[in-house]
mmCIF file of C-alpha atoms in Angstrom:
data_model
loop_
_atom_site.group_PDB
_atom_site.id
_atom_site.type_symbol
_atom_site.label_atom_id
_atom_site.label_comp_id
_atom_site.label_asym_id
_atom_site.label_seq_id
_atom_site.Cartn_x
_atom_site.Cartn_y
_atom_site.Cartn_z
ATOM 1 C CA UNK A 1 0.000 0.000 0.000
ATOM 2 C CA UNK A 2 1.219 3.489 -0.829
ATOM 3 C CA UNK A 3 0.443 6.283 1.585
ATOM 4 C CA UNK A 4 -2.122 8.508 -0.126
ATOM 5 C CA UNK A 5 -1.950 12.288 -0.243
ATOM 6 C CA UNK A 6 -4.973 12.392 2.087
ATOM 7 C CA UNK A 7 -3.220 10.123 4.593
ATOM 8 C CA UNK A 8 -0.062 12.238 4.424
ATOM 9 C CA UNK A 9 -2.101 15.354 5.233
ATOM 10 C CA UNK A 10 -3.926 13.575 8.073
ATOM 11 C CA UNK A 11 -0.683 12.302 9.643
ATOM 12 C CA UNK A 12 1.016 15.686 9.287
ATOM 13 C CA UNK A 13 -1.996 17.401 10.883
ATOM 14 C CA UNK A 14 -1.850 14.878 13.734
ATOM 15 C CA UNK A 15 1.789 15.748 14.439
ATOM 16 C CA UNK A 16 1.103 19.477 14.206
ATOM 17 C CA UNK A 17 -1.954 19.248 16.473
ATOM 18 C CA UNK A 18 0.183 17.983 19.376
ATOM 19 C CA UNK A 19 1.719 21.424 19.963
ATOM 20 C CA UNK A 20 -1.608 23.226 19.812
ATOM 21 C CA UNK A 21 -3.374 20.923 22.264
ATOM 22 C CA UNK A 22 -0.400 20.740 24.618
ATOM 23 C CA UNK A 23 0.278 24.477 24.646
ATOM 24 C CA UNK A 24 -3.379 25.158 25.448
ATOM 25 C CA UNK A 25 -3.385 22.587 28.261
ATOM 26 C CA UNK A 26 -5.958 20.405 26.498
ATOM 27 C CA UNK A 27 -4.475 17.151 27.752
ATOM 28 C CA UNK A 28 -7.974 15.652 27.926
ATOM 29 C CA UNK A 29 -7.967 15.766 24.108
ATOM 30 C CA UNK A 30 -4.740 13.780 23.774
ATOM 31 C CA UNK A 31 -6.845 10.742 22.849
ATOM 32 C CA UNK A 32 -7.137 12.526 19.484
ATOM 33 C CA UNK A 33 -3.361 12.167 19.135
ATOM 34 C CA UNK A 34 -2.223 9.033 20.935
ATOM 35 C CA UNK A 35 -3.351 5.423 21.242
ATOM 36 C CA UNK A 36 -4.497 4.450 24.761
ATOM 37 C CA UNK A 37 -1.379 2.265 25.137
ATOM 38 C CA UNK A 38 1.077 4.819 23.731
ATOM 39 C CA UNK A 39 4.751 4.338 24.584
ATOM 40 C CA UNK A 40 6.408 7.711 25.187
ATOM 41 C CA UNK A 41 10.181 7.434 25.477
ATOM 42 C CA UNK A 42 11.837 10.373 27.229
ATOM 43 C CA UNK A 43 15.164 8.653 27.955
ATOM 44 C CA UNK A 44 16.883 10.803 25.326
ATOM 45 C CA UNK A 45 16.052 13.806 27.496
ATOM 46 C CA UNK A 46 17.039 12.251 30.814
ATOM 47 C CA UNK A 47 13.538 10.974 31.549
ATOM 48 C CA UNK A 48 11.974 7.545 31.456
ATOM 49 C CA UNK A 49 9.667 5.507 29.255
ATOM 50 C CA UNK A 50 5.990 6.130 29.951
ATOM 51 C CA UNK A 51 3.376 3.599 28.906
ATOM 52 C CA UNK A 52 -0.259 4.528 28.442
ATOM 53 C CA UNK A 53 -2.106 7.755 27.864
ATOM 54 C CA UNK A 54 -3.042 8.126 31.550
ATOM 55 C CA UNK A 55 0.614 7.926 32.645
ATOM 56 C CA UNK A 56 1.600 10.455 29.995
ATOM 57 C CA UNK A 57 -1.087 12.899 31.161
ATOM 58 C CA UNK A 58 -0.142 12.438 34.828
ATOM 59 C CA UNK A 59 3.569 13.096 34.284
ATOM 60 C CA UNK A 60 2.891 16.047 31.977
ATOM 61 C CA UNK A 61 0.515 17.599 34.513
ATOM 62 C CA UNK A 62 2.999 17.076 37.342
ATOM 63 C CA UNK A 63 5.797 18.817 35.445
ATOM 64 C CA UNK A 64 3.648 21.600 33.988
ATOM 65 C CA UNK A 65 5.949 24.342 35.300
ATOM 66 C CA UNK A 66 8.941 22.772 33.557
ATOM 67 C CA UNK A 67 7.164 22.253 30.248
ATOM 68 C CA UNK A 68 7.749 24.521 27.236
ATOM 69 C CA UNK A 69 5.134 27.234 26.748
ATOM 70 C CA UNK A 70 5.313 26.676 22.991
ATOM 71 C CA UNK A 71 5.946 23.561 20.916
ATOM 72 C CA UNK A 72 6.828 24.063 17.251
ATOM 73 C CA UNK A 73 7.296 21.169 14.846
ATOM 74 C CA UNK A 74 9.003 21.220 11.477
ATOM 75 C CA UNK A 75 10.819 19.049 8.918
ATOM 76 C CA UNK A 76 8.216 16.263 8.970
ATOM 77 C CA UNK A 77 9.271 13.214 6.950
ATOM 78 C CA UNK A 78 6.899 10.259 6.560
ATOM 79 C CA UNK A 79 7.812 6.688 5.615
ATOM 80 C CA UNK A 80 5.271 3.922 5.360
ATOM 81 C CA UNK A 81 6.624 0.871 7.176
ATOM 82 C CA UNK A 82 3.647 -1.492 6.788
ATOM 83 C CA UNK A 83 -0.047 -1.324 5.998
ATOM 84 C CA UNK A 84 -1.577 1.292 8.288
ATOM 85 C CA UNK A 85 1.777 2.028 9.964
ATOM 86 C CA UNK A 86 3.906 5.104 9.342
ATOM 87 C CA UNK A 87 7.241 6.204 10.754
ATOM 88 C CA UNK A 88 7.398 9.963 11.108
ATOM 89 C CA UNK A 89 10.548 11.912 11.863
ATOM 90 C CA UNK A 90 10.222 15.571 12.741
ATOM 91 C CA UNK A 91 12.079 18.343 14.486
ATOM 92 C CA UNK A 92 10.670 20.052 17.537
ATOM 93 C CA UNK A 93 11.544 23.453 18.913
ATOM 94 C CA UNK A 94 10.453 24.208 22.453
ATOM 95 C CA UNK A 95 10.241 27.723 23.852
ATOM 96 C CA UNK A 96 10.443 28.017 27.623
ATOM 97 C CA UNK A 97 8.755 30.699 29.740
ATOM 98 C CA UNK A 98 12.073 32.531 30.151
ATOM 99 C CA UNK A 99 12.571 32.661 26.365
ATOM 100 C CA UNK A 100 15.237 29.978 26.117
ATOM 101 C CA UNK A 101 14.762 27.369 23.426
ATOM 102 C CA UNK A 102 15.698 23.784 22.792
ATOM 103 C CA UNK A 103 15.580 21.391 19.881
ATOM 104 C CA UNK A 104 14.507 17.757 19.758
ATOM 105 C CA UNK A 105 13.873 15.068 17.208
ATOM 106 C CA UNK A 106 10.551 13.231 17.372
ATOM 107 C CA UNK A 107 10.624 9.648 16.103
ATOM 108 C CA UNK A 108 7.002 8.518 15.898
ATOM 109 C CA UNK A 109 5.260 5.297 15.028
ATOM 110 C CA UNK A 110 1.791 6.193 13.809
ATOM 111 C CA UNK A 111 -0.966 3.658 13.252
ATOM 112 C CA UNK A 112 -4.354 3.827 11.582
ATOM 113 C CA UNK A 113 -7.226 2.450 13.644
ATOM 114 C CA UNK A 114 -10.985 2.799 13.930
ATOM 115 C CA UNK A 115 -10.602 6.433 15.073
ATOM 116 C CA UNK A 116 -8.088 7.391 12.374
ATOM 117 C CA UNK A 117 -4.351 7.946 12.682
ATOM 118 C CA UNK A 118 -2.814 7.967 16.172
ATOM 119 C CA UNK A 119 0.728 8.014 17.581
ATOM 120 C CA UNK A 120 1.448 4.646 19.223
ATOM 121 C CA UNK A 121 5.095 5.330 20.062
ATOM 122 C CA UNK A 122 7.059 8.562 20.384
ATOM 123 C CA UNK A 123 10.784 8.703 21.069
ATOM 124 C CA UNK A 124 12.135 12.166 21.861
ATOM 125 C CA UNK A 125 15.834 12.849 21.471
ATOM 126 C CA UNK A 126 17.344 16.147 22.575
ATOM 127 C CA UNK A 127 19.708 18.000 20.272
ATOM 128 C CA UNK A 128 22.422 19.433 22.484
ATOM 129 C CA UNK A 129 25.531 19.387 20.321
ATOM 130 C CA UNK A 130 26.279 20.668 16.835
ATOM 131 C CA UNK A 131 27.086 18.345 13.971
ATOM 132 C CA UNK A 132 30.584 16.920 14.178
ATOM 133 C CA UNK A 133 31.511 15.097 10.964
#
């Protein structure tokens, strides 16, 4: 199966929607983004692996003061890995309340289910050093 243009738009919108919902504190709408059993890997940022949407909401709520006030995503690249499965790589820029910024790479596994496309696994890797060939 080839990923259709409509599917590409839907998956890209899904990735983009994360920042909008998160920045507005609409964590109760994260079921529009993530599968109930989502695996959210924060080890690349010094965190841990969270499993399940409830755990992700709980940890995000608990660290609200440390969370960026703005999430921006760019450079989205989609690769179909199997029927109804997509690997999405994108770059994230986070803006903190004090104006500092940081950059991450999102490595997402996105699956199509009864409710449409949802992120089933997200690995976040911080970018803290420049390219060194």
